[in-house]
Amino acid sequence: MKKRIYYLCIVLYLAAAAWILFFFPFNSASRLDTSIRRYVNPIPLETTTRYFHNAIYRDAAVHTQALILNVGGNILLFVPMGILLYNLRQRLGYKALPFWGAALISLSVESIQILCRVGNFDVDDIILNTLGSLLGASLAALLPLLQVYTAEP
């Protein structure tokens, strides 16, 4: 029964992540509007730096919300992916799977978004998604340790 619930959680997470990554309208313009000009940003941390700069030096309320949605959302969206990849890593024995797996999945998502014209290709998203996966893998690695210390004698 636990395995079924685990697999159901995986399917629900993947479905929700796909909807967020490809169909969720993050602004007033729909992601499915192909008339909107899409862009490719290959420069690491350029977009994230711009979000921080705008939140500090411009309208803080508006730009802070955009900063949290972009940076926080990209990290948090891949935390469960890191947990899944960590569990898969234990089965396969490939220690770098949470890092390389998340980076390749994120690269694939960014490529699909630009090719299908439902988003932009931003290297910052790959960096933040991979960071989120590493955070999730770290949490998955720490969970057994926390259970040992919180178990009653």
mmCIF file of C-alpha atoms in Angstrom:
data_model
loop_
_atom_site.group_PDB
_atom_site.id
_atom_site.type_symbol
_atom_site.label_atom_id
_atom_site.label_comp_id
_atom_site.label_asym_id
_atom_site.label_seq_id
_atom_site.Cartn_x
_atom_site.Cartn_y
_atom_site.Cartn_z
ATOM 1 C CA MET A 1 0.000 0.000 0.000
ATOM 2 C CA LYS A 2 2.860 2.403 0.803
ATOM 3 C CA LYS A 3 4.403 1.836 -2.629
ATOM 4 C CA ARG A 4 1.103 2.684 -4.331
ATOM 5 C CA ILE A 5 0.804 5.912 -2.381
ATOM 6 C CA TYR A 6 4.451 6.714 -3.186
ATOM 7 C CA TYR A 7 3.898 6.139 -6.910
ATOM 8 C CA LEU A 8 0.657 8.131 -6.813
ATOM 9 C CA CYS A 9 2.560 11.038 -5.230
ATOM 10 C CA ILE A 10 5.178 10.818 -7.994
ATOM 11 C CA VAL A 11 2.509 10.920 -10.717
ATOM 12 C CA LEU A 12 0.681 13.833 -9.058
ATOM 13 C CA TYR A 13 3.922 15.780 -8.602
ATOM 14 C CA LEU A 14 4.988 15.231 -12.219
ATOM 15 C CA ALA A 15 1.547 16.252 -13.505
ATOM 16 C CA ALA A 16 1.500 19.394 -11.350
ATOM 17 C CA ALA A 17 5.083 20.278 -12.341
ATOM 18 C CA ALA A 18 4.282 19.821 -16.043
ATOM 19 C CA TRP A 19 1.215 22.071 -15.709
ATOM 20 C CA ILE A 20 3.217 24.753 -13.894
ATOM 21 C CA LEU A 21 6.156 24.571 -16.304
ATOM 22 C CA PHE A 22 4.181 24.564 -19.538
ATOM 23 C CA PHE A 23 0.692 25.976 -18.975
ATOM 24 C CA PHE A 24 0.537 28.172 -15.862
ATOM 25 C CA PRO A 25 0.200 31.855 -16.868
ATOM 26 C CA PHE A 26 2.742 33.693 -14.713
ATOM 27 C CA ASN A 27 1.658 37.086 -15.943
ATOM 28 C CA SER A 28 -1.305 38.667 -17.679
ATOM 29 C CA ALA A 29 -0.192 37.318 -21.045
ATOM 30 C CA SER A 30 -0.925 33.652 -21.531
ATOM 31 C CA ARG A 31 1.998 31.281 -22.007
ATOM 32 C CA LEU A 32 0.120 29.795 -24.932
ATOM 33 C CA ASP A 33 0.017 33.100 -26.819
ATOM 34 C CA THR A 34 2.489 32.418 -29.628
ATOM 35 C CA SER A 35 2.489 36.066 -30.717
ATOM 36 C CA ILE A 36 4.547 36.990 -27.642
ATOM 37 C CA ARG A 37 8.251 37.300 -28.379
ATOM 38 C CA ARG A 38 10.252 34.634 -26.568
ATOM 39 C CA TYR A 39 13.884 35.028 -25.536
ATOM 40 C CA VAL A 40 16.935 32.923 -24.756
ATOM 41 C CA ASN A 41 19.188 33.980 -21.878
ATOM 42 C CA PRO A 42 22.484 32.050 -21.867
ATOM 43 C CA ILE A 43 24.197 34.320 -19.304
ATOM 44 C CA PRO A 44 24.279 32.751 -15.805
ATOM 45 C CA LEU A 45 22.469 34.713 -13.080
ATOM 46 C CA GLU A 46 21.623 37.663 -15.337
ATOM 47 C CA THR A 47 17.856 37.349 -14.832
ATOM 48 C CA THR A 48 18.164 36.630 -11.116
ATOM 49 C CA THR A 49 20.454 39.636 -10.649
ATOM 50 C CA ARG A 50 17.948 41.805 -12.531
ATOM 51 C CA TYR A 51 15.123 40.589 -10.253
ATOM 52 C CA PHE A 52 17.172 41.472 -7.154
ATOM 53 C CA HIS A 53 18.163 44.856 -8.595
ATOM 54 C CA ASN A 54 14.557 45.730 -9.466
ATOM 55 C CA ALA A 55 13.325 44.639 -6.033
ATOM 56 C CA ILE A 56 15.876 46.923 -4.350
ATOM 57 C CA TYR A 57 15.918 49.992 -6.604
ATOM 58 C CA ARG A 58 12.467 50.059 -8.180
ATOM 59 C CA ASP A 59 8.926 49.426 -6.993
ATOM 60 C CA ALA A 60 9.785 47.009 -4.185
ATOM 61 C CA ALA A 61 6.296 45.529 -3.772
ATOM 62 C CA VAL A 62 5.869 44.545 -7.411
ATOM 63 C CA HIS A 63 9.432 43.408 -8.059
ATOM 64 C CA THR A 64 9.826 41.564 -4.744
ATOM 65 C CA GLN A 65 6.775 39.494 -5.627
ATOM 66 C CA ALA A 66 8.295 38.705 -9.038
ATOM 67 C CA LEU A 67 11.620 37.832 -7.366
ATOM 68 C CA ILE A 68 9.972 35.442 -4.922
ATOM 69 C CA LEU A 69 7.854 33.836 -7.631
ATOM 70 C CA ASN A 70 10.784 33.346 -10.012
ATOM 71 C CA VAL A 71 13.657 32.450 -7.692
ATOM 72 C CA GLY A 72 11.651 30.745 -4.966
ATOM 73 C CA GLY A 73 9.338 29.024 -7.407
ATOM 74 C CA ASN A 74 12.172 27.590 -9.489
ATOM 75 C CA ILE A 75 13.912 26.261 -6.384
ATOM 76 C CA LEU A 76 10.806 24.895 -4.645
ATOM 77 C CA LEU A 77 9.429 23.252 -7.773
ATOM 78 C CA PHE A 78 12.454 20.954 -7.974
ATOM 79 C CA VAL A 79 12.770 20.060 -4.266
ATOM 80 C CA PRO A 80 10.479 17.020 -4.727
ATOM 81 C CA MET A 81 12.462 16.113 -7.852
ATOM 82 C CA GLY A 82 15.609 16.036 -5.710
ATOM 83 C CA ILE A 83 13.912 13.690 -3.243
ATOM 84 C CA LEU A 84 12.836 11.401 -6.080
ATOM 85 C CA LEU A 85 16.270 11.459 -7.696
ATOM 86 C CA TYR A 86 17.916 10.805 -4.328
ATOM 87 C CA ASN A 87 15.751 7.706 -3.840
ATOM 88 C CA LEU A 88 16.526 6.586 -7.386
ATOM 89 C CA ARG A 89 20.213 7.271 -6.753
ATOM 90 C CA GLN A 90 20.171 4.805 -3.881
ATOM 91 C CA ARG A 91 18.774 2.106 -6.175
ATOM 92 C CA LEU A 92 21.133 2.816 -9.078
ATOM 93 C CA GLY A 93 24.227 3.637 -7.041
ATOM 94 C CA TYR A 94 25.003 6.793 -9.051
ATOM 95 C CA LYS A 95 25.796 9.438 -6.430
ATOM 96 C CA ALA A 96 25.630 12.476 -8.717
ATOM 97 C CA LEU A 97 22.120 11.646 -10.005
ATOM 98 C CA PRO A 98 20.302 14.401 -8.038
ATOM 99 C CA PHE A 99 22.631 16.988 -9.611
ATOM 100 C CA TRP A 100 22.973 15.728 -13.194
ATOM 101 C CA GLY A 101 19.446 14.338 -13.373
ATOM 102 C CA ALA A 102 17.900 17.660 -12.326
ATOM 103 C CA ALA A 103 20.195 19.631 -14.621
ATOM 104 C CA LEU A 104 19.277 17.454 -17.628
ATOM 105 C CA ILE A 105 15.550 17.492 -16.804
ATOM 106 C CA SER A 106 15.632 21.275 -16.373
ATOM 107 C CA LEU A 107 17.599 21.707 -19.613
ATOM 108 C CA SER A 108 14.989 19.571 -21.379
ATOM 109 C CA VAL A 109 12.137 21.620 -19.924
ATOM 110 C CA GLU A 110 13.747 24.912 -20.936
ATOM 111 C CA SER A 111 14.398 23.590 -24.445
ATOM 112 C CA ILE A 112 10.818 22.361 -24.835
ATOM 113 C CA GLN A 113 9.481 25.700 -23.590
ATOM 114 C CA ILE A 114 11.381 27.697 -26.196
ATOM 115 C CA LEU A 115 10.816 25.216 -29.039
ATOM 116 C CA CYS A 116 7.069 24.995 -28.370
ATOM 117 C CA ARG A 117 6.868 28.748 -27.707
ATOM 118 C CA VAL A 118 5.303 28.355 -24.266
ATOM 119 C CA GLY A 119 8.093 30.035 -22.347
ATOM 120 C CA ASN A 120 11.619 31.364 -22.438
ATOM 121 C CA PHE A 121 14.952 29.587 -22.213
ATOM 122 C CA ASP A 122 16.796 30.975 -19.206
ATOM 123 C CA VAL A 123 19.978 29.402 -17.853
ATOM 124 C CA ASP A 124 19.068 30.841 -14.448
ATOM 125 C CA ASP A 125 16.073 28.506 -14.333
ATOM 126 C CA ILE A 126 18.389 25.531 -14.875
ATOM 127 C CA ILE A 127 20.684 26.732 -12.082
ATOM 128 C CA LEU A 128 17.795 27.374 -9.665
ATOM 129 C CA ASN A 129 16.041 24.094 -10.532
ATOM 130 C CA THR A 130 19.271 22.171 -9.943
ATOM 131 C CA LEU A 131 19.767 24.011 -6.645
ATOM 132 C CA GLY A 132 16.224 23.007 -5.644
ATOM 133 C CA SER A 133 16.961 19.383 -6.528
ATOM 134 C CA LEU A 134 20.135 19.434 -4.428
ATOM 135 C CA LEU A 135 18.131 20.899 -1.551
ATOM 136 C CA GLY A 136 15.571 18.099 -1.909
ATOM 137 C CA ALA A 137 18.296 15.444 -2.058
ATOM 138 C CA SER A 138 19.890 16.950 1.064
ATOM 139 C CA LEU A 139 16.555 16.819 2.881
ATOM 140 C CA ALA A 140 16.074 13.200 1.805
ATOM 141 C CA ALA A 141 19.551 12.343 3.087
ATOM 142 C CA LEU A 142 18.896 14.081 6.424
ATOM 143 C CA LEU A 143 15.471 12.541 7.073
ATOM 144 C CA PRO A 144 16.794 9.184 8.344
ATOM 145 C CA LEU A 145 19.173 11.025 10.679
ATOM 146 C CA LEU A 146 16.325 13.113 12.082
ATOM 147 C CA GLN A 147 14.248 9.987 12.700
ATOM 148 C CA VAL A 148 17.102 8.450 14.700
ATOM 149 C CA TYR A 149 17.347 11.478 16.977
ATOM 150 C CA THR A 150 13.602 11.911 17.448
ATOM 151 C CA ALA A 151 12.847 8.225 18.113
ATOM 152 C CA GLU A 152 11.864 7.443 21.678
ATOM 153 C CA PRO A 153 14.089 4.994 23.596
#
